[in-house]
Structure formats: structure tokens, C-alpha cells
CSV table of C-alpha atoms in Angstrom, one decimal:
chain,number,residue,atom,x,y,z
U,1,MET,CA,-13.3,41.7,-6.1
U,2,ASP,CA,-10.2,39.4,-6.4
U,3,TRP,CA,-10.2,36.0,-5.0
U,4,LEU,CA,-7.9,36.1,-2.3
U,5,GLY,CA,-8.1,32.0,-1.8
U,6,PRO,CA,-9.1,29.5,-0.2
U,7,PRO,CA,-10.2,29.7,3.7
U,8,ALA,CA,-7.5,29.5,6.4
U,9,ALA,CA,-9.1,26.0,7.4
U,10,LEU,CA,-9.0,25.0,4.1
U,11,ARG,CA,-5.6,26.1,3.3
U,12,GLU,CA,-4.2,24.5,6.1
U,13,GLY,CA,-5.6,20.8,5.6
U,14,LEU,CA,-4.9,21.0,1.5
U,15,LEU,CA,-1.2,22.2,2.6
U,16,SER,CA,-1.9,19.5,5.3
U,17,GLY,CA,-2.6,16.6,2.4
U,18,LEU,CA,0.0,17.7,0.4
U,19,ALA,CA,2.9,17.5,3.3
U,20,MET,CA,1.5,13.8,4.1
U,21,LYS,CA,4.2,11.4,3.5
U,22,TYR,CA,3.4,7.7,2.2
U,23,ASN,CA,5.4,4.3,2.9
U,24,VAL,CA,4.5,2.0,-0.4
U,25,ILE,CA,5.5,-1.3,0.9
U,26,THR,CA,6.1,-3.8,-1.6
U,27,PRO,CA,7.7,-7.7,-1.3
U,28,PHE,CA,9.3,-8.0,-4.4
U,29,SER,CA,10.7,-11.0,-6.9
U,30,ARG,CA,9.1,-9.6,-10.2
U,31,TRP,CA,12.5,-7.7,-11.4
U,32,GLY,CA,10.7,-7.0,-15.0
U,33,ASN,CA,8.0,-4.7,-13.4
U,34,PHE,CA,10.6,-2.7,-11.9
U,35,ARG,CA,10.7,0.5,-14.1
U,36,PRO,CA,7.1,0.6,-14.6
U,37,LEU,CA,6.2,0.4,-10.6
U,38,ARG,CA,9.5,3.1,-10.7
U,39,ASP,CA,8.2,5.2,-13.4
U,40,MET,CA,4.7,5.2,-11.4
U,41,LEU,CA,5.7,6.5,-8.0
U,42,ALA,CA,8.4,8.4,-9.0
U,43,PRO,CA,6.2,11.8,-9.1
U,44,GLN,CA,4.6,11.2,-5.3
U,45,ASN,CA,5.7,11.9,-2.3
U,46,VAL,CA,6.5,8.6,-1.3
U,47,ASN,CA,9.3,6.2,0.2
U,48,TRP,CA,9.2,2.6,-1.4
U,49,HIS,CA,10.2,-0.2,0.6
U,50,LEU,CA,11.3,-3.1,-1.2
U,51,LEU,CA,11.2,-6.4,1.2
U,52,ILE,CA,13.8,-8.6,-1.2
U,53,ASP,CA,14.0,-12.6,0.0
U,54,ARG,CA,17.8,-12.6,0.7
U,55,ASP,CA,18.3,-15.2,-2.4
U,56,MET,CA,18.3,-12.2,-4.0
U,57,PRO,CA,21.3,-10.3,-4.8
U,58,SER,CA,21.8,-7.3,-2.3
U,59,LEU,CA,21.1,-4.4,-3.7
U,60,SER,CA,20.6,-0.5,-3.2
U,61,PHE,CA,19.4,2.4,-5.2
U,62,ALA,CA,20.4,5.4,-6.7
U,63,GLU,CA,17.1,7.1,-5.9
U,64,SER,CA,17.1,8.1,-2.0
U,65,TRP,CA,13.5,7.1,-2.0
U,66,ILE,CA,13.9,3.9,-2.8
U,67,LYS,CA,14.8,1.8,-0.5
U,68,ALA,CA,15.8,-2.0,0.0
U,69,HIS,CA,15.1,-4.4,3.1
U,70,HIS,CA,16.6,-7.8,3.2
U,71,GLY,CA,15.6,-10.9,4.6
U,72,ARG,CA,15.6,-14.7,4.2
U,73,PRO,CA,12.6,-16.8,5.6
U,74,PRO,CA,13.1,-20.2,7.0
U,75,PRO,CA,11.8,-23.1,5.9
U,76,PRO,CA,8.9,-24.2,4.8
U,77,ARG,CA,9.3,-20.8,2.3
U,78,PHE,CA,5.5,-20.3,2.5
U,79,PHE,CA,3.6,-16.8,2.4
U,80,ILE,CA,7.0,-15.3,2.3
U,81,GLY,CA,5.8,-12.2,1.6
U,82,HIS,CA,3.9,-12.0,4.8
U,83,TRP,CA,6.8,-12.9,6.5
U,84,LEU,CA,9.3,-10.2,4.8
U,85,LEU,CA,6.2,-8.0,5.9
U,86,ASN,CA,6.3,-8.8,9.5
U,87,LEU,CA,10.4,-8.9,10.0
U,88,PHE,CA,9.9,-5.4,8.3
U,89,LEU,CA,7.6,-4.0,11.0
U,90,ASP,CA,9.9,-5.7,13.6
U,91,HIS,CA,12.8,-4.1,12.6
U,92,GLN,CA,12.3,-0.9,10.8
U,93,GLU,CA,11.4,2.5,12.6
U,94,ILE,CA,7.8,2.7,11.9
U,95,HIS,CA,7.0,6.4,11.6
U,96,ASP,CA,3.5,7.5,13.9
U,97,ASP,CA,2.3,10.2,11.6
U,98,GLU,CA,3.4,8.8,8.0
U,99,TYR,CA,1.2,6.5,6.2
U,100,TYR,CA,1.9,3.0,4.8
U,101,VAL,CA,0.2,0.7,2.4
U,102,LEU,CA,1.0,-2.7,1.0
U,103,LEU,CA,1.4,-2.9,-2.8
U,104,THR,CA,2.7,-6.2,-4.4
U,105,ASP,CA,5.0,-6.4,-7.4
U,106,ASP,CA,2.1,-7.2,-10.1
U,107,ASP,CA,-0.6,-4.4,-8.7
U,108,TYR,CA,-1.1,-0.7,-10.1
U,109,TYR,CA,-2.3,2.6,-8.8
U,110,GLU,CA,-4.3,5.2,-10.9
U,111,ALA,CA,-2.3,8.1,-12.2
U,112,ASP,CA,-4.0,10.5,-9.5
U,113,PHE,CA,-3.9,7.9,-6.2
U,114,PHE,CA,-2.1,10.0,-4.2
U,115,ALA,CA,-3.4,13.0,-5.0
U,116,LYS,CA,-6.9,11.8,-4.2
U,117,LEU,CA,-6.0,10.3,-0.6
U,118,ALA,CA,-4.5,13.5,0.3
U,119,LYS,CA,-7.7,14.9,1.5
U,120,TYR,CA,-8.2,12.3,4.0
U,121,THR,CA,-6.1,12.4,7.5
U,122,ALA,CA,-8.0,9.6,9.2
U,123,ASP,CA,-5.9,7.1,11.0
U,124,VAL,CA,-7.3,4.0,8.3
U,125,VAL,CA,-8.3,5.2,4.8
U,126,MET,CA,-9.6,2.2,2.6
U,127,VAL,CA,-9.6,2.7,-1.1
U,128,SER,CA,-11.0,0.4,-3.7
U,129,MET,CA,-9.3,-2.1,-6.1
U,130,ARG,CA,-10.0,-3.0,-9.3
U,131,ARG,CA,-9.9,-7.2,-9.8
U,132,ALA,CA,-10.4,-8.7,-13.4
U,133,GLY,CA,-13.7,-9.5,-12.7
U,134,ASP,CA,-15.3,-7.4,-10.4
U,135,MET,CA,-14.4,-4.4,-8.0
U,136,LEU,CA,-13.8,-4.3,-4.7
U,137,TRP,CA,-15.0,-1.5,-3.3
U,138,ALA,CA,-14.2,0.5,-0.3
U,139,THR,CA,-17.3,0.3,2.1
U,140,PRO,CA,-18.2,-0.7,5.6
U,141,GLY,CA,-20.0,-3.9,4.7
U,142,ASN,CA,-17.0,-5.0,3.0
U,143,MET,CA,-15.1,-5.1,5.7
U,144,ARG,CA,-14.9,-8.8,5.9
U,145,THR,CA,-12.4,-11.7,4.8
U,146,CYS,CA,-12.3,-13.0,1.1
U,147,HIS,CA,-14.1,-9.2,0.6
U,148,VAL,CA,-11.1,-6.8,1.2
U,149,GLY,CA,-7.3,-6.8,0.3
U,150,LEU,CA,-4.0,-5.6,2.1
U,151,GLU,CA,-3.8,-3.2,-1.2
U,152,GLN,CA,-6.7,-1.3,0.1
U,153,MET,CA,-5.9,-0.3,3.9
U,154,VAL,CA,-3.9,2.8,4.1
U,155,ILE,CA,-2.5,3.0,7.7
U,156,LYS,CA,-0.6,5.4,9.8
U,157,GLY,CA,2.0,3.9,11.7
U,158,SER,CA,0.4,4.5,14.6
U,159,LEU,CA,-1.5,2.1,14.3
U,160,LEU,CA,0.2,-0.7,11.9
U,161,LYS,CA,2.9,-1.1,14.3
U,162,GLN,CA,0.5,-2.4,17.0
U,163,TYR,CA,0.3,-5.7,14.6
U,164,ARG,CA,1.2,-8.3,13.0
U,165,ILE,CA,0.4,-10.6,9.5
U,166,ASN,CA,-0.4,-14.1,10.2
U,167,GLY,CA,1.3,-16.5,7.3
U,168,PHE,CA,-2.0,-17.8,5.7
U,169,TYR,CA,-4.0,-17.6,2.9
U,170,GLU,CA,-6.7,-15.0,3.8
U,171,ALA,CA,-4.0,-13.6,5.9
U,172,ASP,CA,-5.0,-10.2,4.3
U,173,GLY,CA,-9.1,-10.0,5.3
U,174,ASP,CA,-7.9,-11.6,8.9
U,175,LEU,CA,-5.7,-8.6,9.6
U,176,ILE,CA,-7.9,-5.9,8.3
U,177,THR,CA,-10.6,-7.3,10.1
U,178,ARG,CA,-8.9,-7.4,13.1
U,179,ILE,CA,-7.7,-3.9,13.3
U,180,TRP,CA,-11.4,-2.6,11.9
U,181,ALA,CA,-13.2,-4.9,15.2
U,182,ALA,CA,-10.8,-2.6,17.6
U,183,HIS,CA,-10.6,0.2,16.2
U,184,SER,CA,-13.5,1.1,13.5
U,185,ASP,CA,-14.1,4.7,14.5
U,186,LYS,CA,-10.7,5.1,12.8
U,187,PHE,CA,-11.3,4.0,9.5
U,188,VAL,CA,-13.0,6.3,6.5
U,189,PHE,CA,-13.7,5.4,3.4
U,190,ALA,CA,-13.1,6.6,-0.1
U,191,PRO,CA,-14.3,4.3,-2.5
U,192,GLU,CA,-12.9,7.1,-5.7
U,193,VAL,CA,-9.2,6.0,-4.9
U,194,VAL,CA,-8.6,2.9,-7.1
U,195,CYS,CA,-6.1,0.5,-7.2
U,196,TYR,CA,-5.1,-2.2,-9.5
U,197,PHE,CA,-4.9,-5.5,-8.6
U,198,ASN,CA,-2.9,-7.9,-10.6
U,199,PHE,CA,-2.3,-5.7,-13.4
U,200,LEU,CA,1.0,-5.9,-14.6
U,201,PRO,CA,2.6,-9.4,-15.3
U,202,PRO,CA,1.7,-11.8,-15.3
U,203,ALA,CA,-1.5,-11.9,-14.7
U,204,GLY,CA,-1.7,-8.8,-16.2
U,205,ASN,CA,-0.6,-6.8,-19.6
U,206,GLY,CA,0.0,-3.4,-17.8
U,207,ARG,CA,-3.5,-1.3,-20.0
U,208,TYR,CA,-6.1,0.0,-18.3
U,209,ASP,CA,-8.1,-1.5,-21.2
U,210,GLN,CA,-7.4,-4.9,-20.8
U,211,TRP,CA,-10.7,-5.8,-18.6
U,212,GLY,CA,-12.7,-5.1,-21.7
């Protein structure tokens, strides 16, 4: 008998995953990393939002999927990335059924990051994060401050738009644990999906073998 393809329910699930729209949000200042990040994201079904301090020149891009957002934080100019993220949430249209994920401008995704994500449809998908000395695994036990980073949270706009980030050092864990405390039933964990922390310069060298 000829194989007629996967069952209808599975086909619909696969097509739904492929149709998912992802928004990658990057507070951006390390322009030497622009090309490798653009080349990494270009084949994916994403919009890339660059959050740029107005001290930088106003920019636009030929690629329609790359969007520049400008804002200048008032003094004192600490935690600029947090301020820019809140500005984005306050003034840009956040789509309920699209996913949003923070990628800082020296982090990176494994090649099949979004392909692996496609099978997940929960409101929040937590992924693992590789660091220089260890791995922050996506598990319920790590849902606490200092054990989780914003790069690990892939979240639908309907939930993200309800929150803002606090401007202090451990704001990553604070935001995620606040969402987890109120909506743990909306989370799934995808430990096999990996992002790379400080993969690009200045801290990393852009090679997957850099940690030995």
C-alpha cells in the first residue's frame, strides 16, 4: 500500500507549527554582530526587531523582516535594554497569536532552533541556554531567579503584553518567575531546543566548539 502521508490531525499540527510567526527582539549596539545574526535569522519565519538607542543614527533596512525601533532612555542611563524592551511593549502592536523571544546582540541560536520550536503551541515555551561553563536546562526546577534568562522564554503576545520588565540586574528571572507564578499551566519545557549565551564577540568567538 502506498503511504498517503501522516493522519489529518498530525498534518494540521505540522502545518500550524510551520505557520507560526516568531518575533525576535534585540536591544542592539554591537554592530559588528549584525551580519552573523542577520544571516542566522534570514532563513527563518521571523520578524527581527532591533531596539536602538537614539544616540545611534536612525536606520532602516531593505529587508522587510528587519525593523528598527528607536528610543532614548532618560538619565540615569542604566539597564538601557530593559527600558527599550518596555518602550517596545508600550508602543508597538503586539500580536496575540505570534511568539516573541529576546535575543541579545551577542547571543545565537542553534541552526534548527525554530524548526524544533514548531511542534510546540503552548503560550510559553521554555528552551535551554548554553553558557560558557554550563547549561541552563529548561526544567520546572530552574524557574527561579539566577537560574533562568529571558533568552529562554518564547512567549505569545497575548500573555507578554500584560507584563513589563523591572530595571535591575536580575530582571530576567524576576519577569519570568512572575509569569510562571501566575500562569504555570500555560508553560511547556523544551530542553532539546538550545540558544547560546554570549556566543558572539565580545565574550565569545562565534564557534560552537569555543567551550571545548
